[in-house]
XYZ file of C-alpha atoms in Angstrom:
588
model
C 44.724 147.230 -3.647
C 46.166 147.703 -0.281
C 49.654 145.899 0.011
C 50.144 142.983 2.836
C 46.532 141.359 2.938
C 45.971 138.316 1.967
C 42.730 136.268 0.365
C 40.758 134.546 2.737
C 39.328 132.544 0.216
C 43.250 131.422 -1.055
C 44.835 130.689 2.395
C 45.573 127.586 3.480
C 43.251 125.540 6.027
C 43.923 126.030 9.835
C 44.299 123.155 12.234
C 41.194 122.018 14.393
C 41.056 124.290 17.071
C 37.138 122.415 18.239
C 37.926 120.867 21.591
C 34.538 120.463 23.093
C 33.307 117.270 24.764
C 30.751 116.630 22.034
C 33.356 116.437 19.197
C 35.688 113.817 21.104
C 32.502 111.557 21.565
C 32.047 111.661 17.699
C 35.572 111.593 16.620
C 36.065 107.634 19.186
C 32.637 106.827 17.455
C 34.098 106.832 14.370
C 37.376 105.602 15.047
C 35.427 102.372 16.504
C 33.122 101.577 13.351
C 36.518 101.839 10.742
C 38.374 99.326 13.527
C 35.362 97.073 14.139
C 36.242 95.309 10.305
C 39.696 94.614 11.380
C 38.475 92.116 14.424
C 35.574 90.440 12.997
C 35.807 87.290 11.609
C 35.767 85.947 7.738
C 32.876 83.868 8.077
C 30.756 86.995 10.653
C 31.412 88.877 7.206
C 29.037 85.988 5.151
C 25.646 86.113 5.363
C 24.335 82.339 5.255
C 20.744 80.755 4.602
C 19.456 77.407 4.344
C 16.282 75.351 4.326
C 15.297 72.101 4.249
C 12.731 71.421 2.251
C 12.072 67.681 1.857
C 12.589 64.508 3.763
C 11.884 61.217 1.777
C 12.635 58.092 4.252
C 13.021 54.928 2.953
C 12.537 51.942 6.364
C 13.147 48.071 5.258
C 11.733 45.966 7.937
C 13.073 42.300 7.850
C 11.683 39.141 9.254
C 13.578 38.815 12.721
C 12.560 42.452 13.614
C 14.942 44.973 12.484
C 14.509 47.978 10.797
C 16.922 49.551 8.330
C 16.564 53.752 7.624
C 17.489 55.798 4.888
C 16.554 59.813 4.981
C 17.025 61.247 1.842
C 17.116 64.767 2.655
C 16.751 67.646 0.595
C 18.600 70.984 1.563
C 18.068 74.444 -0.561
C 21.490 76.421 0.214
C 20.558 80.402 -1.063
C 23.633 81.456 0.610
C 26.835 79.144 1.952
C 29.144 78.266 3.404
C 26.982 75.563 4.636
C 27.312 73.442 7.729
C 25.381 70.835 7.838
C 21.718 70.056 9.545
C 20.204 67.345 12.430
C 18.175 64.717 12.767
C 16.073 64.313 15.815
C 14.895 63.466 17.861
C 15.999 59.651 16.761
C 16.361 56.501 19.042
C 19.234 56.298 21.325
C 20.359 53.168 20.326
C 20.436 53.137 16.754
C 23.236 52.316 14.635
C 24.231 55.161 12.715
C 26.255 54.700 9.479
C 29.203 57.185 9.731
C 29.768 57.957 6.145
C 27.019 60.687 4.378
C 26.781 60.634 0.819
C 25.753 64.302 -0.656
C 25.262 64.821 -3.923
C 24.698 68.666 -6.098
C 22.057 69.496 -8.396
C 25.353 70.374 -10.594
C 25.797 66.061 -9.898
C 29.078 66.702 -7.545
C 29.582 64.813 -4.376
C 30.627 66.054 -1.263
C 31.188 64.035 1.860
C 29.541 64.133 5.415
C 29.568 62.809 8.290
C 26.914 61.579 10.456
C 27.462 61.246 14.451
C 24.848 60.327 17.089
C 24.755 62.446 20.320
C 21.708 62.819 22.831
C 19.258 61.164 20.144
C 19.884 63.335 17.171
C 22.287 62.408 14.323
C 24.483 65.653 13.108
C 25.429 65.302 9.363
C 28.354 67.718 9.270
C 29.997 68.656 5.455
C 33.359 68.206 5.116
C 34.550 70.895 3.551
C 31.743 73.535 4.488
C 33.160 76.185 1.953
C 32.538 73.498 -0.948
C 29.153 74.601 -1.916
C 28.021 78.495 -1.648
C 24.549 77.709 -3.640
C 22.510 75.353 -4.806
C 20.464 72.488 -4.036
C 21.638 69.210 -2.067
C 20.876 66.044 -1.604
C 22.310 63.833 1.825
C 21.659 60.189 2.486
C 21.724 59.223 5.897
C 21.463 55.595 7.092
C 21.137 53.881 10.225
C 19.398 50.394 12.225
C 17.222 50.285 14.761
C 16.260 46.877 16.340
C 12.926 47.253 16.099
C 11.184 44.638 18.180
C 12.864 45.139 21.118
C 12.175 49.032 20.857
C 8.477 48.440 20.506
C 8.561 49.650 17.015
C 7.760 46.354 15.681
C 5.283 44.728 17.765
C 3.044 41.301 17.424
C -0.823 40.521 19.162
C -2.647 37.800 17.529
C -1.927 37.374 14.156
C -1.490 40.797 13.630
C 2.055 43.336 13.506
C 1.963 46.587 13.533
C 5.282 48.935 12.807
C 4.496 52.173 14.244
C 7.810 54.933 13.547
C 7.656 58.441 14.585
C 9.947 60.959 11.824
C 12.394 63.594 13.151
C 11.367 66.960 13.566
C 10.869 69.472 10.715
C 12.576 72.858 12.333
C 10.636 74.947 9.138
C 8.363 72.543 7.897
C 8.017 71.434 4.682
C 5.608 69.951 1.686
C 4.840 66.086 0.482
C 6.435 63.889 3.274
C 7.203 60.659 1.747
C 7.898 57.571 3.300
C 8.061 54.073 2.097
C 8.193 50.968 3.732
C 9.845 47.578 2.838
C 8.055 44.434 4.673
C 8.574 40.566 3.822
C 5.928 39.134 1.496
C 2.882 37.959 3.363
C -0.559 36.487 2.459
C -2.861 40.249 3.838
C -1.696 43.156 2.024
C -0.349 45.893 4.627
C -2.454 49.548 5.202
C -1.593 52.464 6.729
C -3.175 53.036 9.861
C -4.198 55.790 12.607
C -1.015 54.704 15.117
C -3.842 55.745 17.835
C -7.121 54.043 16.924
C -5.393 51.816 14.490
C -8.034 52.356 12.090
C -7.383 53.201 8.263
C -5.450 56.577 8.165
C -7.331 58.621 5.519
C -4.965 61.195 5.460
C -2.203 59.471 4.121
C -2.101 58.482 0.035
C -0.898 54.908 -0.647
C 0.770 53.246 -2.992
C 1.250 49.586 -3.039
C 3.472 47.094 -4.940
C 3.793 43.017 -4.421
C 6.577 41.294 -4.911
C 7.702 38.081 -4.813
C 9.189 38.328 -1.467
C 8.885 41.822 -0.376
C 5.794 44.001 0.308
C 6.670 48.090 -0.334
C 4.225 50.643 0.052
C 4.565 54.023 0.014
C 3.019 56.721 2.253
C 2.921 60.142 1.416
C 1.152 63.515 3.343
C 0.453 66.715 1.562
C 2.067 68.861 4.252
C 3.995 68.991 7.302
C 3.754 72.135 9.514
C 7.140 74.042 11.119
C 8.388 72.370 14.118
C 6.048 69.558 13.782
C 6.604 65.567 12.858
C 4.629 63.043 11.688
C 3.374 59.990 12.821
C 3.519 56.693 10.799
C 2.098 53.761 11.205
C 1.642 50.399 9.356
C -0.469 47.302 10.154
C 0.357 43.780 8.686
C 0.276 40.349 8.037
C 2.498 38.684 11.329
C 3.050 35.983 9.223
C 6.029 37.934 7.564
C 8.196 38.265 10.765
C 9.192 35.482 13.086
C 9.105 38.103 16.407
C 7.545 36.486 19.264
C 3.909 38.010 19.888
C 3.494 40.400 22.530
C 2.408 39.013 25.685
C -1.294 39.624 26.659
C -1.892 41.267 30.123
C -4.380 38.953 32.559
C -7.504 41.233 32.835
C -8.099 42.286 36.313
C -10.095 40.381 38.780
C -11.756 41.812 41.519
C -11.397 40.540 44.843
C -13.817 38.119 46.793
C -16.615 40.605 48.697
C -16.234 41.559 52.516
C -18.525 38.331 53.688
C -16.701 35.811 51.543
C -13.266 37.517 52.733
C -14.430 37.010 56.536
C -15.219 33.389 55.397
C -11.567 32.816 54.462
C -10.161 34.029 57.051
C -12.229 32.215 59.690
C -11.007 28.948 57.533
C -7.888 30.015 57.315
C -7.697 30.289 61.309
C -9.351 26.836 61.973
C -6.860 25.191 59.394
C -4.304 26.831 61.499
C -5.869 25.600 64.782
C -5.912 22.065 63.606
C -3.053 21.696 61.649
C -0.717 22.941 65.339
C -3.526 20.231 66.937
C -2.549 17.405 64.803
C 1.403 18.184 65.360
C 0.671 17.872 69.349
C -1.134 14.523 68.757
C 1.518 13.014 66.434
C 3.835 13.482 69.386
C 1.718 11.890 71.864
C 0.958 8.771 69.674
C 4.664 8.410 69.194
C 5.792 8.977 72.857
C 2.916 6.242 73.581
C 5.561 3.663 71.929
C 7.292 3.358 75.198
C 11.224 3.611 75.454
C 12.952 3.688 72.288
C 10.268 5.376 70.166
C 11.083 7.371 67.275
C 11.832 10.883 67.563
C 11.133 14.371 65.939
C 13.111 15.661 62.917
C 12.889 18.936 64.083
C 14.723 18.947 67.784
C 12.479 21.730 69.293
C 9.646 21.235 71.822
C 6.304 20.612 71.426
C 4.751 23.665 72.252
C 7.035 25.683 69.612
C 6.583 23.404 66.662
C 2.908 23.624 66.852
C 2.687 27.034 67.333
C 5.376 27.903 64.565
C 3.316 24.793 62.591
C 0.125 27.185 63.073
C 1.591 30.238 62.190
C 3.289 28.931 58.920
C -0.518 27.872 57.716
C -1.641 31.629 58.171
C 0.971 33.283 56.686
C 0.329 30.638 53.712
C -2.955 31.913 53.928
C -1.787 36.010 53.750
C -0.221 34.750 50.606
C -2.820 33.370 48.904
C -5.168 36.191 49.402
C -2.373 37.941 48.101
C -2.134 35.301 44.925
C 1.033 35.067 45.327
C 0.491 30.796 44.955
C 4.102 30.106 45.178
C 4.787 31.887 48.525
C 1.746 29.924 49.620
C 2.878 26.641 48.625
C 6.146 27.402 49.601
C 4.709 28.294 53.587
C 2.694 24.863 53.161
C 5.637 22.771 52.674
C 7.758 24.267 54.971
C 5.300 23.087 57.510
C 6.105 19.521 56.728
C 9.215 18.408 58.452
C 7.011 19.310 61.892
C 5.244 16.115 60.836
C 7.850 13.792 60.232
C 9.921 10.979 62.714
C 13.458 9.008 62.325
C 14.280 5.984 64.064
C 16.548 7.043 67.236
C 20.238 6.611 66.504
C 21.387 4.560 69.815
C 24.340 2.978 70.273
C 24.760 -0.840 71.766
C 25.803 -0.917 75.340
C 27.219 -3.136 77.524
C 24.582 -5.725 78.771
C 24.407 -7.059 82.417
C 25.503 -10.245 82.937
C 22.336 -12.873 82.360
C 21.447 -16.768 82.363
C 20.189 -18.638 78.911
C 16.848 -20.395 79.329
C 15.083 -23.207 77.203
C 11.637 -21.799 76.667
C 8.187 -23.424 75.345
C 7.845 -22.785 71.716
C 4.088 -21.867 72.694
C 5.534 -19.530 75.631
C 8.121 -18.190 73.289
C 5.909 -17.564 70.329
C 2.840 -16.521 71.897
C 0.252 -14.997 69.362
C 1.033 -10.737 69.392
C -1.186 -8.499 69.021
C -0.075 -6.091 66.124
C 0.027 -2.384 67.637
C -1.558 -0.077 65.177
C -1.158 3.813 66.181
C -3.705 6.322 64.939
C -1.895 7.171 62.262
C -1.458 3.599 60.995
C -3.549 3.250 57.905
C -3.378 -0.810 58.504
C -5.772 -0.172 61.748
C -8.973 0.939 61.728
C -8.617 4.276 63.469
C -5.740 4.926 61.218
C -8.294 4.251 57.821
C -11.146 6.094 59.745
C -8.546 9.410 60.273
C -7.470 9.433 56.519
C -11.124 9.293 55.034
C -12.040 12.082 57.241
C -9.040 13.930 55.976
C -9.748 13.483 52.118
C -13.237 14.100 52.780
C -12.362 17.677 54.439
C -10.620 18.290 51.527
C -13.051 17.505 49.272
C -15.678 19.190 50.735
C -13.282 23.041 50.986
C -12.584 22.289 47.497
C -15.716 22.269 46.274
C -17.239 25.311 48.092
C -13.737 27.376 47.074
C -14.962 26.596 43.378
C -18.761 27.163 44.133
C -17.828 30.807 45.502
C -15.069 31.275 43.114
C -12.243 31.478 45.696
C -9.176 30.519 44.732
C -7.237 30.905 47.840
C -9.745 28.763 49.754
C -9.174 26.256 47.334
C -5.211 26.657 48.190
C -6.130 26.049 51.558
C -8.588 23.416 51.472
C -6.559 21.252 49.479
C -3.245 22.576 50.274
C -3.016 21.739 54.302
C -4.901 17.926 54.345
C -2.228 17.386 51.815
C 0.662 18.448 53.964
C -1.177 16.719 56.682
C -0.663 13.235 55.410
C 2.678 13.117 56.034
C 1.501 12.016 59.475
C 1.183 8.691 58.243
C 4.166 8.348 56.471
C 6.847 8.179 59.750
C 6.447 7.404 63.447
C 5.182 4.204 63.483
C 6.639 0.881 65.304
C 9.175 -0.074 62.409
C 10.890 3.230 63.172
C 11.025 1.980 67.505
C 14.377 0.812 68.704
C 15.050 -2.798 68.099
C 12.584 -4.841 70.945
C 11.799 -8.224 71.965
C 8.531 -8.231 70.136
C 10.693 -7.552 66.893
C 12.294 -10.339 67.775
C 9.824 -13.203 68.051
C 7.487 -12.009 64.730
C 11.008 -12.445 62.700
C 11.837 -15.818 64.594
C 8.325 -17.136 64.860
C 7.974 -18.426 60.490
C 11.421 -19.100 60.406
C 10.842 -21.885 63.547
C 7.985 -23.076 61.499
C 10.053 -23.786 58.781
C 12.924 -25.159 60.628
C 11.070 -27.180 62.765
C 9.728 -29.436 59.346
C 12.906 -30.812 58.895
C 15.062 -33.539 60.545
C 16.494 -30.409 62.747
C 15.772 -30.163 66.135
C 14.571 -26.723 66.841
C 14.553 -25.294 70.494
C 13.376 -21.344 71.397
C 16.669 -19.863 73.652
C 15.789 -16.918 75.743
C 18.315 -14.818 77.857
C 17.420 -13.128 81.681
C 19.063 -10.306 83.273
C 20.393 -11.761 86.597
C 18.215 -9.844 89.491
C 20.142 -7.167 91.296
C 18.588 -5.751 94.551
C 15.538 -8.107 94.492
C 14.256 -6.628 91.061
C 13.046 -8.734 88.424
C 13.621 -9.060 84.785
C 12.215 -9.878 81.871
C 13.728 -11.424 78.981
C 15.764 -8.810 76.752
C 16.229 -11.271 73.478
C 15.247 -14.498 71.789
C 17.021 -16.944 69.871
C 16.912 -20.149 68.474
C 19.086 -23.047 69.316
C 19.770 -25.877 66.636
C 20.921 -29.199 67.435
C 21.559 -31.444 63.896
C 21.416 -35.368 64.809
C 24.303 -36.577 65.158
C 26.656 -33.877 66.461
C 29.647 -33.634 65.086
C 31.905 -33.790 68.251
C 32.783 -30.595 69.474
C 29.552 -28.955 68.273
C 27.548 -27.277 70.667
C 25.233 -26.086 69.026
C 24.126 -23.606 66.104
C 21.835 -20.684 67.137
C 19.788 -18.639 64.843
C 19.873 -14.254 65.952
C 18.012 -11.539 64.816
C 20.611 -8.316 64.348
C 19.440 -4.923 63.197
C 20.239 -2.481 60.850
C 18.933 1.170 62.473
C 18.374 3.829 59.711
C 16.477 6.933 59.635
C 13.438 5.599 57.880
C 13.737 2.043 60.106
C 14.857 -0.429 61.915
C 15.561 -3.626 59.560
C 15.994 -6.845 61.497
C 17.615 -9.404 59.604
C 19.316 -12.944 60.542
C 22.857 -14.235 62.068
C 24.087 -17.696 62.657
C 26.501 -18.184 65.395
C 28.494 -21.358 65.368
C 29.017 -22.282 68.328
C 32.385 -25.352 68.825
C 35.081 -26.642 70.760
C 38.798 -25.503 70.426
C 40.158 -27.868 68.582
C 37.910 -30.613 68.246
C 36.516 -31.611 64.694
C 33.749 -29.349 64.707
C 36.648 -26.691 65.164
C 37.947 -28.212 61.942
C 35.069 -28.256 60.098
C 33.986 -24.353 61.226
C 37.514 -23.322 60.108
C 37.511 -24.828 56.803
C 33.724 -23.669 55.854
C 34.453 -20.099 57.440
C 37.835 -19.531 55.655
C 39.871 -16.357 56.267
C 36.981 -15.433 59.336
C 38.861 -14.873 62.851
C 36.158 -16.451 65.610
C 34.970 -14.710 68.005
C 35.493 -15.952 71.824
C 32.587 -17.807 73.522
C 30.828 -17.907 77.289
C 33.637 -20.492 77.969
C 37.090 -20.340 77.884
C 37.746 -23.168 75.284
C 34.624 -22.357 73.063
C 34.177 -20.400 69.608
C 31.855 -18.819 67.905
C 31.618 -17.675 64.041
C 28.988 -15.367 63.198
C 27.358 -15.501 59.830
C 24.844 -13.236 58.470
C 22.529 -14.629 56.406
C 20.770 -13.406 53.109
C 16.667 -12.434 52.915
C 14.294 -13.232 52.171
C 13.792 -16.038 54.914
C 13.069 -18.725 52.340
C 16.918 -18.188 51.283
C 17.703 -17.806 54.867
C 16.685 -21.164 55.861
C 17.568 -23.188 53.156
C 21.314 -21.949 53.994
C 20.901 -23.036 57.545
C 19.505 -26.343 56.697
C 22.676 -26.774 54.471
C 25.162 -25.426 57.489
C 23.601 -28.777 59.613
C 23.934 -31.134 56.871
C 27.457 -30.166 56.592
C 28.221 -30.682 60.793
C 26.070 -33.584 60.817
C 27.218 -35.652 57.686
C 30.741 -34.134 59.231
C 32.360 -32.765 55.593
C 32.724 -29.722 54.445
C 30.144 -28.076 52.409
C 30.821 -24.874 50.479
C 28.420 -22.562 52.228
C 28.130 -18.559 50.439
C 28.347 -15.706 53.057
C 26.313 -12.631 52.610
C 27.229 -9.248 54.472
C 24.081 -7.256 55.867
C 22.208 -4.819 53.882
C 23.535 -1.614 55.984
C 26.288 -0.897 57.414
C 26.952 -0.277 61.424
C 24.284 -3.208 62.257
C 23.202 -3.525 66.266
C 24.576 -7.615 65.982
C 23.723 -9.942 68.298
C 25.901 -10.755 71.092
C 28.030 -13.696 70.847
């Protein structure tokens, strides 16, 4: 043995001397799988599975048309913690119950919540860590209003509830659902949602009760990722939702001739109507000075054109069916039609000389003046029957070729036409001398039959630069026998009340007496609290007093205003204000 050697075998290790570029690679490999445990976290150490593996839906439908759901779903946890799972996709505006009940197959509850976001309810555990393994069981509820979601909907006497389930991410076997309806007289079926024929592919199962109808649905199988598609037809009896209204079927438009036929009506209607506007005026200008004038302040030329154009578009719009736009055109149209009475104020009259007339001078027979569109006159009659005629006869061809728009037309614009008739005539004139003598004329008649002498008064313009005048207004002049002295006379007016729809004459006694004589006395003790009015001399006055209609009343109250100045006592005499207010009164 040679002295100072040593083992190999028995000597201690020697340090790593390997500095290559290879073994520094392996040695940070390493060192990064022992420190990758010391980052992750707890629950990226679990390995988790879950599947759901049955849905059973439970849907009570009550009478006003909501719907009530409760998913009883089944979840088979191999490997927790477990989250929690989703229902979608479900309708955005159902009422979700927020508390979940979840129940073990060991019978221990755990609670949930359910939240709805983007239509899909999330049912989220509690305490995730609870269960590790095991089956579960989570009841979700929530409302839907059915009818107004189209769920639930009503044609005829049938309803049908048609409900689309949430979608199965793995698919599962037996899909159940039942479905609570109110008691009806028909049984309910399930039914193809599409064809709404008898689904064979569902098994049924029904039970009647007393007030409730449940039957149960069930399908063998329900593939992963798909839903199914439920549907239910019943008795519409059992809900009180208002049945679904039922679209008008679809009417094709009148051909290319009969469309040409229209509008060539339409046109002449148009032509006539802006016609009859432009003779309305000239009947009513042919009334002389004071006639009655347009509503619409616009000349004549624009109102029958705008009249004219009104009547087309009317007739755009009825093509168009759109009746109430065409009605609406058509009566817009009418004001171009229509006449008030011309709102004049009294002016000063020229001076003028009172003149005894002949009653047969004074009350000469009048011819009435009938316009053309005075239905009293024969031209006026003759006009109207050719108007309802016209109408008649578009009418019935509009129904012969099944036109409804013609029929709009036809009917629609000699209808608006008659309000031709209704305003411009003489009544609606400024007040005249002819209005005048057919008021006096019956009440003379009446007067004159009595112990009253009766005498027609008539006033002329005094002639200026050589012209001459007519008379401008007619009265009559009453003398009672004997006079009370003083008295010089009583004289029976016709005063008017202008409004827009006429001119309404009605009458006024003036008293006419002496400044304090005793008809004086006896004027201011029947006319009480009434100032006079000054006279055409400088010691007479005058009361005015209107008297009531009809003239029957009218007279018998001037018969009693003589008595009383002839038997020379008072008699209470009643004084009656005119109908309107603002009257054109006679001059005193």
């Amino acid at each position: 043995m040679v002295v100072g050697t040593r083992n190999p075998k028995l000597a201690p290790p020697s340090p790593i001397t390997d500095t290559s570029p290879e073994m520094w690679v392996r040695r940070f490999v390493a060192a990064g799988f022992c420190s990758a445990g010391l980052f992750a976290s707890p629950l990226a150490l679990a390995w988790q599975e879950a599947h759901v593996v049955a849905d059973d839906v439970r849907i009570r439908v009550e009478a006003e048309g909501r719907a009530r759901f409760e998913h009883a779903t089944q979840v088979n946890v191999t490997r927790g913690p477990y989250r929690g799972f989703d229902l979608a996709p479900i309708d955005a505006t159902s009422i979700v119950e927020p508390q979940v009940a979840c129940r073990g197959d060991n019978g221990i509850d755990f609670a949930a919540t359910a939240t709805l976001e983007a239509s899909a309810i999330h049912v989220r555990l509690d305490e995730p860590k609870a269960i590790r393994r095991g089956k579960l069981t989570c009841t979700t509820r929530y409302g839907v209003d059915a009818a107004s979601r189209e769920l639930l909907v009503v044609e005829g006497g049938i309803a049908r509830f048609v409900w689309t389930a949430p979608r199965s991410p793995e698919g599962f076997d037996t899909a159940k659902v039942t479905i609570s309806l109110p008691a009806a007289p028909t049984e309910p079926a399930a039914v193809n949602a599409e064809t709404g024929e008898l689904d064979r592919a569902v098994v049924t199962s029904l039970g009647r009760l007393q007030e409730r109808d449940e039957l149960q649905m069930t399908r063998p199988h329900i593939a992963r990722g798909g839903t199914a598609r439920w549907a239910v037809r019943f008795d519409a009896r059992a809900v009180t939702v208002a049945p679904k209204p039922v679209a008008p079927p679809v009417v094709a438009g009148p051909p290319v001739k009969e469309r040409r036929a229209l509008w060539w009506v339409a046109a002449l209607l148009a032509a006539a109507f802006g016609g009859l506007v432009m003779l309305k005026d000239r009947v009513v200008r042919s009334l002389g000075e004071g006639h009655p004038v347009p509503m619409v302040r616009a000349p004549l030329a624009l109102r029958a054109s705008l009249s004219a154009l009104l009547v087309m578009l009317a007739a755009c719009a009825a093509v168009s069916d759109w009746v109430v736009l065409a009605v609406g055109l058509l009566a817009t149209t009418v004001p171009a039609l229509l006449y008030r009475t011309p709102m004049v104020r009294p002016l000063p009259r020229a001076p003028g000389h009172w003149f005894i007339l002949k009653a047969a001078d004074a009350f000469a027979p009048l011819t009435p003046r009938r316009t053309l569109f005075d239905v009293r006159g024969i031209r006026g009659a003759l006009l109207l029957l050719a108007m309802v005629l016209n109408a008649t006869a578009l009418a019935v061809a509009s129904v012969q070729i099944e036109l409804p728009s013609m029929f709009l037309l036809g009917v629609g614009v000699p209808l608006v036409s008659l309000f031709a008739f209704v305003s411009g005539g003489v009544r609606q004139s400024s007040p005249s001398l002819a209005q005048q003598r057919a008021f006096l004329a019956p009440v003379s008649r009446k007067l004159s039959s009595h112990d009253l002498r009766v005498v027609p008064w008539g006033r002329m313009p005094l002639a200026v630069d050589g012209q001459e005048h007519e008379l401008d207004e007619l009265r009559l002049l009453l003398l009672p026998q004997p006079l009370v002295p003083g008295l010089r006379g009583l004289e029976l007016a016709v005063a008017f009340t202008v409004t827009l729809a006429a001119t309404r004459p009605y009458l006024e006694l003036l008293v006419r007496t002496v400044e304090g004589s005793k008809a004086h006395a006896t004027a201011r003790t029947l006319f009480e609290g009434q100032r006079p009015l000054p006279g055409r001399k400088p010691d007479e006055r005058v009361w005015s007093v209107p008297l009531p209609l009809p003239e029957a009343e009218a007279v018998q109250q001037v018969l009693k205003m003589a008595t009383a100045f002839r038997e020379d006592r008072p008699v209470k005499v009643s004084v009656q204000e005119p109908l309107e207010a603002a009257p054109l009164r006679a001059s005193a």
